[in-house]
């Protein structure tokens, strides 16, 4: 005697293909229609297969345009961005750091030079962090070092100590060579181009874009409760760290 067809399968077939016909483009028996997402799509039953794993959600893309010595930039990076990154799974938040801010790029006798809002030390800090990112490559390696630099007493004098604590595998000599050579200048030129290409043009720092966009509302929400904003925007399964958001409010940054 042939095995009985489960009632759930019969109901599914009846709903999708009246008269027990096969859905167009479906070459699979009914008991396999929910075996994978591709099969369910081919058989036009995706919405009736609750056991299918949900497709991976895209991470929230956040870009921070900042200056290494800007107090408001340092506060946002240290007190809001870094803790949020620690709390959330890697696949939920993708961060891009662009140290340049309100700097000005100049061409002097064919050689690029930079003038920074908080003086030469800030230009050095910007370039050090750009070179650190270039040499370390892995975000999880260099972001804790940048957090260490920005939260310490001196952005430009604590590189060795911060590397020893957070990224001992990164060669400080290569970072120094980058800062002193053409690579550092090229990296700052790239950051200048990225900053100058912002639409709308940045008016202050920290300047935050979320999923490629900047609005006053997004800036306010990011500064008030970055964790709440990312949790709200993420379309995938929320981790336990997502607990709610605070009322957004504007804060003053480093204006030009």
Short mmCIF file of C-alpha atoms in Angstrom, two decimals:
data_model
loop_
_atom_site.label_atom_id
_atom_site.label_comp_id
_atom_site.label_asym_id
_atom_site.label_seq_id
_atom_site.Cartn_x
_atom_site.Cartn_y
_atom_site.Cartn_z
CA UNK A 1 0.00 0.00 0.00
CA UNK A 2 1.36 3.40 -0.91
CA UNK A 3 2.13 5.70 2.05
CA UNK A 4 -0.51 8.29 2.85
CA UNK A 5 0.25 11.82 1.76
CA UNK A 6 0.33 14.17 4.79
CA UNK A 7 -2.71 16.42 5.07
CA UNK A 8 -0.44 19.49 5.23
CA UNK A 9 1.09 18.61 1.87
CA UNK A 10 -2.35 18.03 0.32
CA UNK A 11 -3.53 21.37 1.63
CA UNK A 12 -0.44 23.06 0.28
CA UNK A 13 -0.91 21.50 -3.13
CA UNK A 14 -4.58 22.47 -3.16
CA UNK A 15 -3.76 26.07 -2.31
CA UNK A 16 -0.99 26.49 -4.83
CA UNK A 17 -2.01 24.22 -7.68
CA UNK A 18 -5.73 23.52 -7.71
CA UNK A 19 -6.48 20.12 -9.14
CA UNK A 20 -3.09 18.82 -7.93
CA UNK A 21 -1.38 20.39 -10.94
CA UNK A 22 2.28 21.37 -10.75
CA UNK A 23 3.14 25.06 -10.41
CA UNK A 24 4.67 26.45 -13.62
CA UNK A 25 8.44 26.03 -13.54
CA UNK A 26 8.29 23.58 -10.64
CA UNK A 27 9.94 20.21 -11.33
CA UNK A 28 9.83 18.97 -7.73
CA UNK A 29 7.33 16.67 -5.95
CA UNK A 30 5.06 18.40 -3.46
CA UNK A 31 6.83 16.99 -0.39
CA UNK A 32 10.01 18.82 -1.45
CA UNK A 33 8.52 22.21 -2.18
CA UNK A 34 9.64 23.64 1.18
CA UNK A 35 13.02 21.89 1.24
CA UNK A 36 14.94 25.00 0.19
CA UNK A 37 14.29 28.64 -0.67
CA UNK A 38 15.18 28.12 -4.34
CA UNK A 39 12.73 25.23 -4.59
CA UNK A 40 9.98 27.18 -2.83
CA UNK A 41 10.47 30.12 -5.20
CA UNK A 42 10.40 27.86 -8.27
CA UNK A 43 7.17 26.25 -7.04
CA UNK A 44 5.62 29.58 -6.01
CA UNK A 45 5.11 28.56 -2.38
CA UNK A 46 7.70 30.69 -0.60
CA UNK A 47 5.12 32.47 1.55
CA UNK A 48 3.71 29.12 2.70
CA UNK A 49 7.02 27.70 3.94
CA UNK A 50 7.51 29.23 7.41
CA UNK A 51 10.40 26.91 8.25
CA UNK A 52 12.65 28.38 5.55
CA UNK A 53 15.62 30.37 6.86
CA UNK A 54 15.26 34.09 6.29
CA UNK A 55 17.65 35.59 3.72
CA UNK A 56 20.57 37.43 5.27
CA UNK A 57 19.83 41.11 5.80
CA UNK A 58 22.20 43.77 4.53
CA UNK A 59 24.24 45.50 7.23
CA UNK A 60 23.56 49.12 8.08
CA UNK A 61 26.25 51.20 6.36
CA UNK A 62 27.58 54.03 8.51
CA UNK A 63 30.32 56.44 7.41
CA UNK A 64 31.96 58.86 9.84
CA UNK A 65 33.71 61.92 8.42
CA UNK A 66 35.79 63.36 11.24
CA UNK A 67 38.94 65.11 12.44
CA UNK A 68 41.37 63.47 14.83
CA UNK A 69 41.43 66.39 17.30
CA UNK A 70 37.83 67.62 17.02
CA UNK A 71 36.30 67.24 20.53
CA UNK A 72 32.81 66.40 19.23
CA UNK A 73 34.29 63.84 16.81
CA UNK A 74 36.27 62.19 19.56
CA UNK A 75 33.22 62.06 21.83
CA UNK A 76 31.04 60.44 19.16
CA UNK A 77 33.68 57.89 18.16
CA UNK A 78 34.67 56.96 21.72
CA UNK A 79 31.36 57.15 23.57
CA UNK A 80 28.86 56.11 20.88
CA UNK A 81 30.33 54.50 17.77
CA UNK A 82 32.84 52.18 19.42
CA UNK A 83 30.43 50.86 22.12
CA UNK A 84 27.73 50.29 19.49
CA UNK A 85 30.18 48.34 17.35
CA UNK A 86 31.14 46.20 20.36
CA UNK A 87 27.51 45.42 21.20
CA UNK A 88 26.32 44.41 17.74
CA UNK A 89 27.23 41.38 15.61
CA UNK A 90 29.65 42.03 12.77
CA UNK A 91 27.09 41.37 10.04
CA UNK A 92 24.77 44.08 11.38
CA UNK A 93 26.89 47.23 11.10
CA UNK A 94 29.51 48.20 8.50
CA UNK A 95 31.58 51.27 9.45
CA UNK A 96 33.74 53.48 7.24
CA UNK A 97 36.06 56.00 8.90
CA UNK A 98 37.26 59.03 6.92
CA UNK A 99 39.71 61.21 8.89
CA UNK A 100 39.86 64.57 7.13
CA UNK A 101 36.88 66.73 8.08
CA UNK A 102 37.33 70.48 7.59
CA UNK A 103 40.91 70.21 6.33
CA UNK A 104 42.01 71.99 3.17
CA UNK A 105 44.10 70.39 0.43
CA UNK A 106 46.60 72.63 -1.34
CA UNK A 107 48.93 72.12 -4.28
CA UNK A 108 52.21 73.89 -3.60
CA UNK A 109 54.67 73.72 -6.50
CA UNK A 110 53.20 70.42 -7.62
CA UNK A 111 53.22 68.86 -4.15
CA UNK A 112 50.10 68.24 -2.12
CA UNK A 113 49.90 69.79 1.34
CA UNK A 114 47.14 69.86 3.96
CA UNK A 115 45.97 72.50 6.40
CA UNK A 116 43.82 71.27 9.27
CA UNK A 117 41.30 73.05 11.47
CA UNK A 118 43.13 72.22 14.71
CA UNK A 119 46.63 72.72 13.36
CA UNK A 120 49.54 70.54 12.18
CA UNK A 121 49.09 67.99 14.96
CA UNK A 122 45.61 67.21 13.71
CA UNK A 123 46.95 66.74 10.18
CA UNK A 124 49.46 64.28 11.64
CA UNK A 125 46.72 62.49 13.60
CA UNK A 126 44.51 62.24 10.51
CA UNK A 127 47.35 60.77 8.46
CA UNK A 128 48.42 58.37 11.23
CA UNK A 129 44.92 56.95 11.45
CA UNK A 130 44.61 56.73 7.66
CA UNK A 131 47.95 54.89 7.49
CA UNK A 132 46.91 52.62 10.37
CA UNK A 133 43.80 51.62 8.44
CA UNK A 134 45.87 51.07 5.31
CA UNK A 135 48.43 48.85 7.04
CA UNK A 136 46.12 46.91 9.37
CA UNK A 137 43.43 46.45 6.69
CA UNK A 138 41.11 44.50 9.02
CA UNK A 139 38.53 46.77 10.65
CA UNK A 140 38.43 44.71 13.84
CA UNK A 141 42.20 45.23 14.16
CA UNK A 142 42.43 48.97 13.57
CA UNK A 143 39.21 50.31 15.09
CA UNK A 144 40.19 49.45 18.70
CA UNK A 145 43.54 51.19 18.08
CA UNK A 146 41.79 54.31 16.80
CA UNK A 147 39.49 54.16 19.83
CA UNK A 148 42.58 53.98 22.04
CA UNK A 149 44.20 56.96 20.29
CA UNK A 150 41.05 59.11 20.37
CA UNK A 151 40.27 58.33 24.01
CA UNK A 152 43.81 58.93 25.27
CA UNK A 153 45.73 62.03 26.28
CA UNK A 154 47.42 62.40 22.88
CA UNK A 155 46.23 61.16 19.52
CA UNK A 156 49.68 61.45 17.96
CA UNK A 157 51.94 60.17 20.77
CA UNK A 158 50.25 56.97 21.93
CA UNK A 159 50.42 54.85 18.79
CA UNK A 160 53.03 52.39 20.10
CA UNK A 161 51.16 51.82 23.35
CA UNK A 162 47.78 51.42 21.63
CA UNK A 163 49.22 48.97 19.12
CA UNK A 164 50.78 46.88 21.87
CA UNK A 165 47.42 46.61 23.64
CA UNK A 166 45.03 46.15 20.73
CA UNK A 167 46.96 45.12 17.61
CA UNK A 168 50.48 43.89 18.39
CA UNK A 169 50.61 42.18 14.99
CA UNK A 170 50.61 45.55 13.20
CA UNK A 171 54.10 46.95 12.49
CA UNK A 172 54.42 50.51 13.76
CA UNK A 173 57.42 51.01 11.47
CA UNK A 174 55.26 50.51 8.41
CA UNK A 175 52.77 53.08 9.72
CA UNK A 176 55.61 55.57 10.29
CA UNK A 177 56.93 54.97 6.77
CA UNK A 178 53.43 55.54 5.39
CA UNK A 179 53.09 58.82 7.30
CA UNK A 180 56.48 60.08 6.16
CA UNK A 181 56.17 58.97 2.54
CA UNK A 182 54.01 59.30 -0.52
CA UNK A 183 51.46 56.72 0.65
CA UNK A 184 50.24 58.90 3.50
CA UNK A 185 49.78 61.87 1.16
CA UNK A 186 47.88 59.68 -1.31
CA UNK A 187 45.60 58.41 1.46
CA UNK A 188 44.83 61.93 2.63
CA UNK A 189 44.15 63.00 -0.96
CA UNK A 190 41.67 60.12 -1.24
CA UNK A 191 39.98 61.19 2.02
CA UNK A 192 39.83 64.77 0.72
CA UNK A 193 38.11 63.57 -2.44
CA UNK A 194 35.62 61.45 -0.49
CA UNK A 195 34.81 64.37 1.82
CA UNK A 196 34.50 66.89 -1.02
CA UNK A 197 32.15 64.53 -2.89
CA UNK A 198 29.58 64.47 -0.07
CA UNK A 199 26.03 65.40 -1.09
CA UNK A 200 24.87 67.48 0.59
CA UNK A 201 28.31 69.02 1.29
CA UNK A 202 29.37 68.62 4.89
CA UNK A 203 28.89 71.68 7.10
CA UNK A 204 30.54 70.41 10.28
CA UNK A 205 32.12 67.35 11.83
CA UNK A 206 31.38 64.74 12.93
CA UNK A 207 29.38 64.29 9.71
CA UNK A 208 27.49 61.02 9.61
CA UNK A 209 25.97 59.24 6.65
CA UNK A 210 23.72 56.23 7.08
CA UNK A 211 23.22 53.91 4.13
CA UNK A 212 24.83 56.59 1.97
CA UNK A 213 22.52 59.39 3.08
CA UNK A 214 22.85 62.38 5.38
CA UNK A 215 19.91 64.30 6.81
CA UNK A 216 19.54 66.43 9.93
CA UNK A 217 17.21 63.78 11.32
CA UNK A 218 19.65 60.91 10.78
CA UNK A 219 22.48 62.95 12.30
CA UNK A 220 20.36 63.76 15.33
CA UNK A 221 19.28 60.16 15.81
CA UNK A 222 22.84 58.87 15.45
CA UNK A 223 24.12 61.32 18.02
CA UNK A 224 21.25 60.71 20.45
CA UNK A 225 21.08 56.91 20.26
CA UNK A 226 23.23 55.25 17.63
CA UNK A 227 22.40 51.79 18.91
CA UNK A 228 18.68 52.50 18.68
CA UNK A 229 19.04 53.87 15.15
CA UNK A 230 21.01 50.88 13.85
CA UNK A 231 18.62 48.44 15.52
CA UNK A 232 15.66 50.23 13.95
CA UNK A 233 17.14 50.25 10.45
CA UNK A 234 18.47 46.69 10.39
CA UNK A 235 16.05 44.39 8.58
CA UNK A 236 17.36 41.09 9.94
CA UNK A 237 16.83 39.31 13.23
CA UNK A 238 17.53 41.70 16.11
CA UNK A 239 20.10 40.72 18.74
CA UNK A 240 19.45 41.10 22.47
CA UNK A 241 21.42 44.36 22.48
CA UNK A 242 18.59 46.05 20.55
CA UNK A 243 16.45 47.41 23.33
CA UNK A 244 14.95 50.73 22.23
CA UNK A 245 15.98 54.23 21.30
CA UNK A 246 16.03 57.61 22.96
CA UNK A 247 14.46 60.82 21.71
CA UNK A 248 16.80 62.33 19.08
CA UNK A 249 18.42 65.67 19.78
CA UNK A 250 20.94 67.77 17.90
CA UNK A 251 24.43 68.36 19.27
CA UNK A 252 27.04 70.87 18.24
CA UNK A 253 30.03 69.71 16.21
CA UNK A 254 33.15 71.35 14.82
CA UNK A 255 31.88 73.80 12.21
CA UNK A 256 34.03 75.37 9.58
#
